[in-house]
XYZ file of C-alpha atoms in Angstrom:
398
model
C 0.000 0.000 0.000
C 2.791 2.407 0.957
C 4.683 1.543 -2.224
C 1.602 2.290 -4.309
C 1.117 5.665 -2.599
C 4.752 6.574 -3.283
C 4.323 5.733 -6.959
C 1.071 7.690 -7.199
C 2.673 10.662 -5.441
C 5.663 10.658 -7.803
C 3.383 10.214 -10.818
C 1.405 13.302 -9.815
C 4.609 15.341 -9.858
C 5.366 13.852 -13.286
C 1.915 14.933 -14.519
C 2.482 18.492 -13.273
C 5.874 18.739 -14.974
C 4.662 17.155 -18.222
C 1.630 19.447 -18.460
C 3.566 22.711 -18.038
C 4.397 22.826 -21.753
C 0.683 22.853 -22.616
C -1.047 25.027 -20.042
C -0.856 28.319 -21.959
C -2.637 31.266 -20.375
C -5.762 29.519 -19.076
C -5.487 25.734 -19.080
C -4.344 25.044 -15.516
C -6.840 22.308 -14.643
C -4.344 19.430 -14.923
C -1.453 20.841 -12.831
C -3.844 22.376 -10.305
C -5.804 19.123 -10.013
C -2.580 17.176 -9.491
C -1.543 19.760 -6.920
C -4.749 19.220 -4.937
C -4.225 15.452 -5.069
C -0.680 15.916 -3.717
C -2.032 17.934 -0.788
C -4.516 15.159 0.034
C -1.838 12.445 -0.142
C 0.860 14.405 1.681
C -0.212 13.460 5.260
C 0.031 9.761 4.353
C 3.366 10.084 2.545
C 5.477 12.425 4.639
C 7.756 11.252 7.414
C 6.437 13.508 10.176
C 9.456 12.995 12.399
C 11.693 14.484 9.676
C 9.368 17.263 8.521
C 10.612 19.853 11.035
C 14.220 19.253 9.971
C 13.232 19.640 6.328
C 11.404 22.902 7.035
C 14.440 24.131 8.962
C 16.625 24.345 5.845
C 17.995 27.875 5.376
C 16.739 28.089 1.812
C 13.187 27.277 2.932
C 13.424 29.623 5.915
C 14.561 32.625 3.883
C 12.033 32.115 1.105
C 9.313 31.734 3.753
C 10.523 34.962 5.380
C 10.302 36.706 1.994
C 6.756 35.429 1.345
C 5.392 36.114 4.840
C 6.974 39.571 4.899
C 5.049 40.471 1.733
C 1.875 38.923 3.154
C 2.075 40.746 6.505
C 3.052 44.035 4.877
C 0.060 43.849 2.540
C -2.251 43.219 5.517
C -0.716 46.071 7.514
C -0.918 48.517 4.573
C -4.472 47.438 3.649
C -3.660 46.258 0.125
C -3.953 42.514 0.728
C -7.270 42.142 -1.123
C -6.067 43.882 -4.279
C -2.739 41.990 -4.193
C -4.119 38.594 -3.201
C -3.714 37.119 -6.692
C 0.061 37.687 -6.665
C 0.504 36.756 -3.005
C -1.258 33.419 -3.598
C 1.298 32.609 -6.284
C 4.158 33.139 -3.832
C 2.519 30.770 -1.361
C 2.068 28.308 -4.228
C 5.866 28.113 -4.616
C 6.228 27.425 -0.906
C 3.488 24.790 -1.006
C 5.092 22.916 -3.917
C 8.466 22.889 -2.177
C 6.903 21.466 0.994
C 4.963 18.873 -1.012
C 8.238 17.771 -2.608
C 9.432 16.656 0.826
C 7.266 13.585 0.275
C 9.328 12.467 -2.729
C 11.906 9.739 -2.422
C 15.340 10.645 -3.734
C 15.210 8.138 -6.581
C 11.822 9.496 -7.675
C 13.182 12.972 -8.367
C 13.803 11.618 -11.868
C 9.998 11.678 -12.359
C 10.102 15.484 -12.325
C 12.997 15.673 -14.765
C 11.454 13.110 -17.110
C 8.152 14.984 -16.975
C 9.829 18.219 -18.075
C 11.837 16.515 -20.847
C 8.958 14.455 -22.265
C 6.407 17.254 -21.947
C 8.705 19.752 -23.648
C 9.643 17.293 -26.404
C 5.964 16.558 -27.050
C 5.102 20.276 -27.148
C 7.995 21.009 -29.512
C 7.036 18.119 -31.799
C 3.424 19.335 -31.833
C 4.662 22.829 -32.719
C 6.875 21.504 -35.527
C 3.914 19.685 -37.069
C 1.798 22.864 -36.854
C 4.620 24.908 -38.388
C 4.965 22.464 -41.292
C 1.211 22.567 -41.944
C 1.082 26.383 -41.895
C 4.182 26.743 -44.085
C 2.732 24.211 -46.543
C -0.546 26.151 -46.683
C 0.916 29.661 -46.867
C 4.439 29.162 -48.191
C 5.695 31.581 -45.520
C 7.590 31.017 -42.283
C 7.785 34.120 -40.106
C 8.378 33.563 -36.421
C 9.312 37.097 -35.451
C 5.833 38.285 -34.496
C 2.208 37.922 -35.426
C -0.487 35.234 -35.154
C 1.744 32.372 -36.363
C 3.443 32.238 -32.964
C 0.197 31.888 -31.021
C -1.214 29.397 -33.529
C 1.722 27.007 -33.346
C 3.109 27.131 -29.801
C 1.014 25.558 -27.014
C 2.554 27.915 -24.469
C 4.105 31.388 -24.642
C 7.404 31.429 -26.569
C 9.410 32.695 -23.610
C 8.251 29.852 -21.356
C 8.616 27.170 -24.024
C 12.167 28.454 -24.449
C 12.702 28.152 -20.696
C 11.321 24.601 -20.745
C 13.725 23.753 -23.592
C 16.548 25.235 -21.519
C 15.645 23.157 -18.452
C 15.220 20.054 -20.612
C 18.660 20.604 -22.142
C 20.199 20.815 -18.665
C 18.531 17.555 -17.593
C 19.569 15.837 -20.845
C 23.185 16.955 -20.369
C 23.031 15.531 -16.846
C 21.993 12.165 -18.281
C 24.624 12.335 -21.017
C 27.346 12.780 -18.420
C 26.098 9.713 -16.552
C 25.300 7.452 -19.484
C 26.226 8.148 -23.107
C 23.031 7.200 -24.923
C 22.203 8.230 -28.458
C 18.657 9.353 -27.658
C 19.973 11.823 -25.057
C 22.362 13.294 -27.631
C 19.460 13.541 -30.080
C 17.322 15.327 -27.475
C 20.121 17.793 -26.710
C 20.508 18.677 -30.399
C 16.721 18.817 -30.813
C 16.174 21.303 -27.969
C 19.011 23.551 -29.174
C 17.615 23.439 -32.722
C 14.087 24.275 -31.561
C 15.225 27.266 -29.499
C 16.878 28.747 -32.594
C 13.904 27.807 -34.776
C 11.389 29.768 -32.702
C 13.879 32.645 -32.339
C 13.663 32.625 -28.555
C 16.264 35.266 -27.748
C 16.621 34.800 -24.007
C 16.536 31.022 -24.507
C 19.387 31.295 -27.023
C 21.429 33.285 -24.503
C 20.746 30.666 -21.812
C 21.550 27.732 -24.124
C 24.834 29.338 -25.194
C 25.713 29.931 -21.548
C 25.020 26.267 -20.725
C 27.137 24.975 -23.619
C 30.027 27.348 -22.861
C 29.819 26.414 -19.169
C 30.317 22.742 -20.013
C 33.099 23.597 -22.477
C 35.035 25.409 -19.744
C 34.260 22.648 -17.257
C 35.429 19.657 -19.283
C 37.953 20.949 -21.838
C 41.542 21.706 -20.932
C 43.909 24.569 -21.734
C 43.556 26.455 -25.033
C 41.008 23.987 -26.434
C 38.234 25.562 -24.387
C 38.909 28.968 -25.955
C 39.014 27.485 -29.453
C 35.708 25.698 -28.801
C 34.040 28.852 -27.449
C 35.261 30.874 -30.433
C 33.856 28.287 -32.842
C 30.523 28.233 -30.973
C 30.219 32.022 -31.106
C 31.219 32.131 -34.791
C 28.689 29.439 -35.680
C 25.983 31.234 -33.699
C 26.793 34.522 -35.441
C 26.549 32.878 -38.866
C 23.199 31.296 -37.976
C 21.797 34.573 -36.628
C 22.999 36.688 -39.549
C 21.818 34.268 -42.242
C 18.444 33.441 -40.681
C 15.731 36.005 -41.403
C 13.692 35.169 -38.302
C 16.659 35.554 -35.977
C 18.059 38.675 -37.642
C 14.636 40.323 -37.542
C 14.084 39.344 -33.907
C 17.523 40.473 -32.733
C 18.484 43.295 -35.114
C 15.025 44.299 -36.442
C 16.499 44.103 -39.924
C 13.031 44.350 -41.480
C 12.731 47.974 -40.298
C 13.913 50.085 -43.236
C 12.632 53.381 -41.843
C 15.119 53.759 -38.983
C 18.867 53.794 -39.424
C 20.272 53.418 -35.918
C 19.912 50.224 -33.898
C 18.914 52.269 -30.842
C 15.956 53.762 -32.719
C 14.856 50.296 -33.806
C 15.065 49.012 -30.220
C 13.098 51.999 -28.965
C 10.388 51.414 -31.554
C 10.033 47.637 -31.544
C 10.990 46.463 -28.055
C 8.140 46.834 -25.518
C 10.607 46.420 -22.666
C 12.402 49.620 -23.668
C 9.387 51.713 -22.679
C 8.317 49.368 -19.879
C 11.704 49.636 -18.159
C 11.935 53.362 -18.838
C 8.618 53.986 -17.090
C 9.415 51.433 -14.368
C 12.572 53.327 -13.409
C 10.610 56.575 -13.397
C 8.155 54.992 -10.955
C 11.048 53.609 -8.892
C 12.372 57.139 -8.361
C 8.949 58.213 -7.045
C 8.447 55.155 -4.820
C 8.798 54.909 -1.051
C 11.353 52.089 -1.002
C 10.562 51.201 2.602
C 7.022 50.053 1.834
C 6.857 49.802 -1.950
C 3.655 50.393 -3.914
C 2.119 46.927 -3.740
C 1.528 44.760 -6.816
C -1.771 46.252 -7.924
C -0.732 49.885 -7.492
C 2.521 49.240 -9.373
C 0.533 47.982 -12.357
C -1.828 50.941 -12.030
C 1.081 53.402 -12.042
C 2.604 51.723 -15.094
C -0.683 51.868 -17.005
C -0.920 55.585 -16.202
C 2.584 56.028 -17.596
C 1.598 54.261 -20.800
C -0.761 57.149 -21.536
C 2.386 59.141 -22.390
C 3.157 56.946 -25.415
C 2.663 59.172 -28.496
C 1.621 56.454 -30.967
C -2.090 55.813 -30.372
C -2.085 52.177 -31.508
C 0.963 51.361 -29.412
C -0.466 53.210 -26.406
C -3.737 51.279 -26.592
C -1.840 47.992 -26.858
C 0.251 48.724 -23.756
C -2.793 49.836 -21.767
C -4.936 46.859 -22.800
C -2.147 44.418 -21.983
C -1.391 46.164 -18.651
C 2.261 45.226 -19.020
C 4.056 44.693 -15.716
C 7.715 45.624 -15.129
C 9.037 42.587 -17.053
C 11.899 42.286 -14.581
C 11.357 40.270 -11.412
C 14.032 42.082 -9.404
C 12.752 45.509 -10.375
C 9.202 44.372 -9.645
C 10.097 43.287 -6.105
C 11.856 46.584 -5.434
C 9.027 48.783 -6.752
C 6.064 46.799 -5.447
C 7.440 45.467 -2.147
C 10.310 47.768 -1.209
C 13.956 47.418 -0.316
C 13.399 45.142 2.708
C 11.659 42.539 0.555
C 14.447 42.931 -1.996
C 17.015 42.329 0.742
C 15.223 39.168 1.921
C 15.054 37.913 -1.661
C 18.783 38.585 -2.084
C 19.592 36.561 1.048
C 17.375 33.763 -0.257
C 19.236 33.767 -3.598
C 22.557 33.651 -1.741
C 21.402 30.536 0.104
C 20.212 29.049 -3.190
C 23.653 29.579 -4.739
C 25.364 27.978 -1.753
C 23.332 24.811 -2.274
C 23.292 24.902 -6.077
C 27.053 25.133 -6.535
C 27.406 21.496 -5.478
C 26.285 20.267 -8.906
C 26.333 21.424 -12.524
C 22.620 20.731 -12.968
C 21.491 22.710 -9.928
C 23.746 25.662 -10.691
C 22.704 25.873 -14.342
C 19.007 25.606 -13.456
C 19.327 28.459 -10.988
C 21.356 30.686 -13.314
C 18.986 30.019 -16.227
C 16.006 30.989 -14.081
C 17.764 34.149 -12.871
C 18.555 35.105 -16.475
C 14.888 34.736 -17.417
C 13.842 36.808 -14.435
C 15.735 39.799 -15.855
C 13.158 40.012 -18.658
C 10.036 38.537 -17.070
C 8.074 38.559 -13.820
C 8.045 34.900 -12.893
C 5.788 35.325 -9.865
C 3.022 36.915 -11.961
C 2.277 33.776 -13.987
C 1.306 30.370 -12.639
C 3.589 28.571 -15.093
C 6.444 30.743 -13.823
C 5.547 29.789 -10.269
C 5.633 26.066 -11.083
C 8.986 26.354 -12.866
C 10.520 28.423 -10.061
C 9.322 25.835 -7.543
C 10.845 23.084 -9.691
C 14.244 24.776 -9.512
C 14.032 24.977 -5.716
C 12.919 21.340 -5.471
C 15.921 20.174 -7.490
C 18.310 22.380 -5.503
C 16.954 20.970 -2.232
C 16.667 17.416 -3.562
C 19.592 15.805 -1.751
C 18.501 17.320 1.546
C 14.739 16.953 1.349
C 14.427 13.547 -0.289
C 13.415 10.652 1.934
C 15.841 7.822 2.489
C 14.987 4.671 0.614
């Protein structure tokens, strides 16, 4: 009976991880349903005598301090109701980490396999859709427009992050056991990231490859390998219309300077500009709260001169698109300090393995361009990173 419960518990984590590549903006029924089932099974799975020790890990303590500080501050400043949606997501991370304490060490592979298989399935589905659309239209343009939403089951940025995580897990398996299918998967995920022109994913993938080059190659060979990688990447970017348009906005013939093209075509240029303006006006002791930060940003978007662009920004209610900046503006410098201590503890644990360190760094890179705690898929992926980092400490003995 106990063995069956352990298998069911691990399988539920697998289902959550597999489904992340398909949940999109609204379809959260599967991971949320699995999450509820985990909560119900947890009392029968967990070793209660060890639970206090598991909760006493510094990483868990500091993240809990960060979450409860935001919760208590919102109650004290009377903005809990309007910020409850974001605060719930922070508690969701904490809940998933605690639920992972019920996993056996050997069953951590269920999570990794779920991410790899789910991402591979989503990418394969997208490739089929791309082939159908290209066959029907004769055009392949993955820079912007409806083609992206029609082909990818989840937002491009998050599918790129899933490919990045999958690549890290596949490399981990390659280092343990040289199997052809793992090499195929590694090449496949790298290829797909370039195919969909996922810029931040490309940066992360290059970092991962260069990291392993410096780790396992000796002397001058590592520098030769890195140079070849960068040259090959440059050739691919410059000769591929999708990549050159995404990175250099080469399709814009009206503006001559790259800065002007960035200013015109990159939403984050204006988002970050207005975010820093708000930061200067913010009481950094208390912050503005999540809801008021969004409200202030939307008010700033009224200053955009182009009517169509202004309406788009206002309708989308774009957040700060930088998790660190978001914490500072919405929650203040004390919350930022707690988050920094938490990240320091995460690095101390993560540095013990290539996989943990690369997962953490990849997530931190993504958080420079996106607010992970504002989207449920971001919450699940952030929790996954913490679960893997804590895995040796929080896994039950067999």
